[in-house]
Amino acid sequence: MDSLTFTPGRAYLKSNSAVLPWSVVFEDDGTAGYLYACDRSWPTEEQSIRDAMLLYNVRSLEDPERERIAAIEWSRDGLQALFYIDGTPQGFIDFATRQSFCRSNFPNFMDQTGDTWRKSSHAWDEAKVKSFEASLYH
């Protein structure tokens, strides 16, 4: 598990899967926190983004000055990643099915032609998260 202690407003955490080419990036740019599903085979990090999710707006956070812990945990097969803030799941990426989920369910837009990632919904799926967490301990 890769982790980072941060105060909302500026943070960056990247975690690479043991399975090429997948990685997950958490970024707080000062305004909002985002989670990205990335394909490391692209030449730049910006080009590598396959999907993006809004996790939070900094101004909307309760107690935004409080220090937090961000963590990314990978499945054993390296095809799923779960992102936590202070131990609570906030984002889930399934590279095998090319689907991402977040508590904000944002953004939602029609899939782009030729893009294989489902982007019409990022609705939270508690069953997938529970299945992921259960698989870590069995």
PDB file of C-alpha atoms in Angstrom:
ATOM      1  CA  MET A   1       0.000   0.000   0.000  1.00  0.00           C
ATOM      2  CA  ASP A   2       1.283   3.454  -0.932  1.00  0.00           C
ATOM      3  CA  SER A   3       0.297   6.289   1.400  1.00  0.00           C
ATOM      4  CA  LEU A   4       0.762   9.993   2.001  1.00  0.00           C
ATOM      5  CA  THR A   5       0.004  12.315   4.906  1.00  0.00           C
ATOM      6  CA  PHE A   6      -1.326  15.637   3.579  1.00  0.00           C
ATOM      7  CA  THR A   7      -3.331  18.737   4.337  1.00  0.00           C
ATOM      8  CA  PRO A   8      -6.017  19.432   1.711  1.00  0.00           C
ATOM      9  CA  GLY A   9      -4.905  22.091  -0.719  1.00  0.00           C
ATOM     10  CA  ARG A  10      -1.826  20.488  -2.274  1.00  0.00           C
ATOM     11  CA  ALA A  11      -0.994  16.781  -2.528  1.00  0.00           C
ATOM     12  CA  TYR A  12       0.263  14.203  -5.005  1.00  0.00           C
ATOM     13  CA  LEU A  13       0.444  10.419  -4.677  1.00  0.00           C
ATOM     14  CA  LYS A  14       1.225   7.985  -7.495  1.00  0.00           C
ATOM     15  CA  SER A  15       1.074   4.216  -7.180  1.00  0.00           C
ATOM     16  CA  ASN A  16       2.088   1.791  -9.916  1.00  0.00           C
ATOM     17  CA  SER A  17       0.537  -1.627 -10.311  1.00  0.00           C
ATOM     18  CA  ALA A  18       2.875  -4.600 -10.481  1.00  0.00           C
ATOM     19  CA  VAL A  19       1.055  -5.279 -13.777  1.00  0.00           C
ATOM     20  CA  LEU A  20       2.130  -3.024 -16.623  1.00  0.00           C
ATOM     21  CA  PRO A  21       1.003  -0.500 -17.685  1.00  0.00           C
ATOM     22  CA  TRP A  22      -1.442   0.540 -14.926  1.00  0.00           C
ATOM     23  CA  SER A  23      -1.065   3.233 -12.285  1.00  0.00           C
ATOM     24  CA  VAL A  24      -3.269   5.391 -10.072  1.00  0.00           C
ATOM     25  CA  VAL A  25      -2.649   9.044  -9.271  1.00  0.00           C
ATOM     26  CA  PHE A  26      -4.254  11.138  -6.528  1.00  0.00           C
ATOM     27  CA  GLU A  27      -3.823  14.877  -6.923  1.00  0.00           C
ATOM     28  CA  ASP A  28      -5.089  17.799  -4.882  1.00  0.00           C
ATOM     29  CA  ASP A  29      -4.410  20.904  -6.979  1.00  0.00           C
ATOM     30  CA  GLY A  30      -5.423  23.385  -4.289  1.00  0.00           C
ATOM     31  CA  THR A  31      -9.059  23.566  -5.391  1.00  0.00           C
ATOM     32  CA  ALA A  32     -10.123  19.922  -5.559  1.00  0.00           C
ATOM     33  CA  GLY A  33      -8.945  16.344  -5.103  1.00  0.00           C
ATOM     34  CA  TYR A  34      -8.929  14.053  -8.148  1.00  0.00           C
ATOM     35  CA  LEU A  35      -8.210  10.390  -8.780  1.00  0.00           C
ATOM     36  CA  TYR A  36      -6.836   9.250 -12.145  1.00  0.00           C
ATOM     37  CA  ALA A  37      -6.642   5.830 -13.788  1.00  0.00           C
ATOM     38  CA  CYS A  38      -3.460   5.900 -15.870  1.00  0.00           C
ATOM     39  CA  ASP A  39      -1.755   3.856 -18.569  1.00  0.00           C
ATOM     40  CA  ARG A  40       2.027   4.252 -18.184  1.00  0.00           C
ATOM     41  CA  SER A  41       2.703   3.261 -21.801  1.00  0.00           C
ATOM     42  CA  TRP A  42       1.906   6.841 -22.896  1.00  0.00           C
ATOM     43  CA  PRO A  43       4.824   9.299 -23.118  1.00  0.00           C
ATOM     44  CA  THR A  44       3.503  11.899 -20.636  1.00  0.00           C
ATOM     45  CA  GLU A  45       1.462  11.609 -17.461  1.00  0.00           C
ATOM     46  CA  GLU A  46      -1.220  13.907 -18.869  1.00  0.00           C
ATOM     47  CA  GLN A  47      -1.613  11.695 -21.965  1.00  0.00           C
ATOM     48  CA  SER A  48      -1.673   8.561 -19.797  1.00  0.00           C
ATOM     49  CA  ILE A  49      -4.974   9.461 -18.076  1.00  0.00           C
ATOM     50  CA  ARG A  50      -7.680   6.994 -19.081  1.00  0.00           C
ATOM     51  CA  ASP A  51     -10.279   8.178 -16.560  1.00  0.00           C
ATOM     52  CA  ALA A  52     -10.589  10.973 -13.992  1.00  0.00           C
ATOM     53  CA  MET A  53     -12.857  11.414 -10.981  1.00  0.00           C
ATOM     54  CA  LEU A  54     -13.570  14.318  -8.669  1.00  0.00           C
ATOM     55  CA  LEU A  55     -13.194  13.207  -5.049  1.00  0.00           C
ATOM     56  CA  TYR A  56     -13.805  16.506  -3.258  1.00  0.00           C
ATOM     57  CA  ASN A  57     -13.730  20.287  -3.440  1.00  0.00           C
ATOM     58  CA  VAL A  58     -11.343  21.668  -0.818  1.00  0.00           C
ATOM     59  CA  ARG A  59     -13.745  24.448   0.257  1.00  0.00           C
ATOM     60  CA  SER A  60     -16.509  21.886   0.854  1.00  0.00           C
ATOM     61  CA  LEU A  61     -14.472  19.721   3.222  1.00  0.00           C
ATOM     62  CA  GLU A  62     -15.278  19.677   6.898  1.00  0.00           C
ATOM     63  CA  ASP A  63     -12.234  20.949   8.796  1.00  0.00           C
ATOM     64  CA  PRO A  64     -10.077  21.558   5.658  1.00  0.00           C
ATOM     65  CA  GLU A  65      -7.002  22.418   7.751  1.00  0.00           C
ATOM     66  CA  ARG A  66      -6.869  18.957   9.333  1.00  0.00           C
ATOM     67  CA  GLU A  67      -4.081  16.623   8.225  1.00  0.00           C
ATOM     68  CA  ARG A  68      -5.274  13.458   6.450  1.00  0.00           C
ATOM     69  CA  ILE A  69      -3.883  10.173   5.207  1.00  0.00           C
ATOM     70  CA  ALA A  70      -4.333   9.125   1.574  1.00  0.00           C
ATOM     71  CA  ALA A  71      -3.634   5.503   0.599  1.00  0.00           C
ATOM     72  CA  ILE A  72      -3.822   3.369  -2.533  1.00  0.00           C
ATOM     73  CA  GLU A  73      -4.156  -0.398  -2.225  1.00  0.00           C
ATOM     74  CA  TRP A  74      -3.876  -2.825  -5.144  1.00  0.00           C
ATOM     75  CA  SER A  75      -5.563  -6.180  -5.652  1.00  0.00           C
ATOM     76  CA  ARG A  76      -3.317  -9.231  -5.795  1.00  0.00           C
ATOM     77  CA  ASP A  77      -3.696  -9.439  -9.580  1.00  0.00           C
ATOM     78  CA  GLY A  78      -2.799  -5.737  -9.973  1.00  0.00           C
ATOM     79  CA  LEU A  79      -5.949  -4.949 -11.947  1.00  0.00           C
ATOM     80  CA  GLN A  80      -7.954  -3.145  -9.262  1.00  0.00           C
ATOM     81  CA  ALA A  81      -7.051  -0.280  -6.950  1.00  0.00           C
ATOM     82  CA  LEU A  82      -8.895   1.232  -4.002  1.00  0.00           C
ATOM     83  CA  PHE A  83      -8.184   4.776  -2.821  1.00  0.00           C
ATOM     84  CA  TYR A  84      -8.748   5.721   0.824  1.00  0.00           C
ATOM     85  CA  ILE A  85      -8.754   8.964   2.773  1.00  0.00           C
ATOM     86  CA  ASP A  86      -8.365   8.382   6.511  1.00  0.00           C
ATOM     87  CA  GLY A  87      -9.231   4.708   6.050  1.00  0.00           C
ATOM     88  CA  THR A  88     -12.523   5.351   4.230  1.00  0.00           C
ATOM     89  CA  PRO A  89     -12.761   4.209   0.594  1.00  0.00           C
ATOM     90  CA  GLN A  90     -13.293   7.177  -1.745  1.00  0.00           C
ATOM     91  CA  GLY A  91     -12.436   5.853  -5.218  1.00  0.00           C
ATOM     92  CA  PHE A  92     -12.198   2.444  -6.872  1.00  0.00           C
ATOM     93  CA  ILE A  93     -10.660   1.630 -10.265  1.00  0.00           C
ATOM     94  CA  ASP A  94     -11.131  -1.654 -12.100  1.00  0.00           C
ATOM     95  CA  PHE A  95      -8.626  -1.779 -14.950  1.00  0.00           C
ATOM     96  CA  ALA A  96      -9.912  -5.176 -16.168  1.00  0.00           C
ATOM     97  CA  THR A  97     -13.441  -3.852 -16.834  1.00  0.00           C
ATOM     98  CA  ARG A  98     -12.303  -0.262 -17.487  1.00  0.00           C
ATOM     99  CA  GLN A  99     -14.667   1.190 -14.909  1.00  0.00           C
ATOM    100  CA  SER A 100     -14.086   3.711 -12.132  1.00  0.00           C
ATOM    101  CA  PHE A 101     -16.246   4.542  -9.130  1.00  0.00           C
ATOM    102  CA  CYS A 102     -16.250   7.437  -6.650  1.00  0.00           C
ATOM    103  CA  ARG A 103     -18.541   8.692  -3.921  1.00  0.00           C
ATOM    104  CA  SER A 104     -19.205  11.983  -5.763  1.00  0.00           C
ATOM    105  CA  ASN A 105     -20.232  10.150  -8.987  1.00  0.00           C
ATOM    106  CA  PHE A 106     -18.629  12.973 -10.936  1.00  0.00           C
ATOM    107  CA  PRO A 107     -17.991  13.606 -13.755  1.00  0.00           C
ATOM    108  CA  ASN A 108     -20.542  11.911 -15.975  1.00  0.00           C
ATOM    109  CA  PHE A 109     -20.495  12.348 -19.716  1.00  0.00           C
ATOM    110  CA  MET A 110     -21.025  10.327 -22.846  1.00  0.00           C
ATOM    111  CA  ASP A 111     -18.186   8.016 -23.802  1.00  0.00           C
ATOM    112  CA  GLN A 112     -15.872   9.442 -26.409  1.00  0.00           C
ATOM    113  CA  THR A 113     -15.657   7.597 -29.705  1.00  0.00           C
ATOM    114  CA  GLY A 114     -12.953   4.968 -29.516  1.00  0.00           C
ATOM    115  CA  ASP A 115     -12.487   5.295 -25.754  1.00  0.00           C
ATOM    116  CA  THR A 116     -12.885   1.972 -23.974  1.00  0.00           C
ATOM    117  CA  TRP A 117     -13.457   3.394 -20.456  1.00  0.00           C
ATOM    118  CA  ARG A 118     -17.004   3.698 -19.144  1.00  0.00           C
ATOM    119  CA  LYS A 119     -17.439   7.371 -18.273  1.00  0.00           C
ATOM    120  CA  SER A 120     -21.212   7.753 -18.375  1.00  0.00           C
ATOM    121  CA  SER A 121     -21.287   6.916 -14.662  1.00  0.00           C
ATOM    122  CA  HIS A 122     -18.885   6.883 -11.755  1.00  0.00           C
ATOM    123  CA  ALA A 123     -21.604   5.850  -9.286  1.00  0.00           C
ATOM    124  CA  TRP A 124     -20.274   4.301  -6.078  1.00  0.00           C
ATOM    125  CA  ASP A 125     -20.596   0.503  -5.924  1.00  0.00           C
ATOM    126  CA  GLU A 126     -20.323  -0.675  -2.323  1.00  0.00           C
ATOM    127  CA  ALA A 127     -20.557  -4.349  -3.366  1.00  0.00           C
ATOM    128  CA  LYS A 128     -17.448  -4.055  -5.571  1.00  0.00           C
ATOM    129  CA  VAL A 129     -15.531  -2.355  -2.762  1.00  0.00           C
ATOM    130  CA  LYS A 130     -16.526  -4.985  -0.199  1.00  0.00           C
ATOM    131  CA  SER A 131     -15.569  -7.762  -2.627  1.00  0.00           C
ATOM    132  CA  PHE A 132     -12.187  -6.105  -3.219  1.00  0.00           C
ATOM    133  CA  GLU A 133     -11.480  -5.716   0.498  1.00  0.00           C
ATOM    134  CA  ALA A 134     -12.590  -9.292   1.239  1.00  0.00           C
ATOM    135  CA  SER A 135     -10.251 -10.633  -1.476  1.00  0.00           C
ATOM    136  CA  LEU A 136      -7.265  -9.048   0.246  1.00  0.00           C
ATOM    137  CA  TYR A 137      -7.682 -11.248   3.285  1.00  0.00           C
ATOM    138  CA  HIS A 138      -8.676 -14.565   1.705  1.00  0.00           C
TER     139      HIS A 138
END
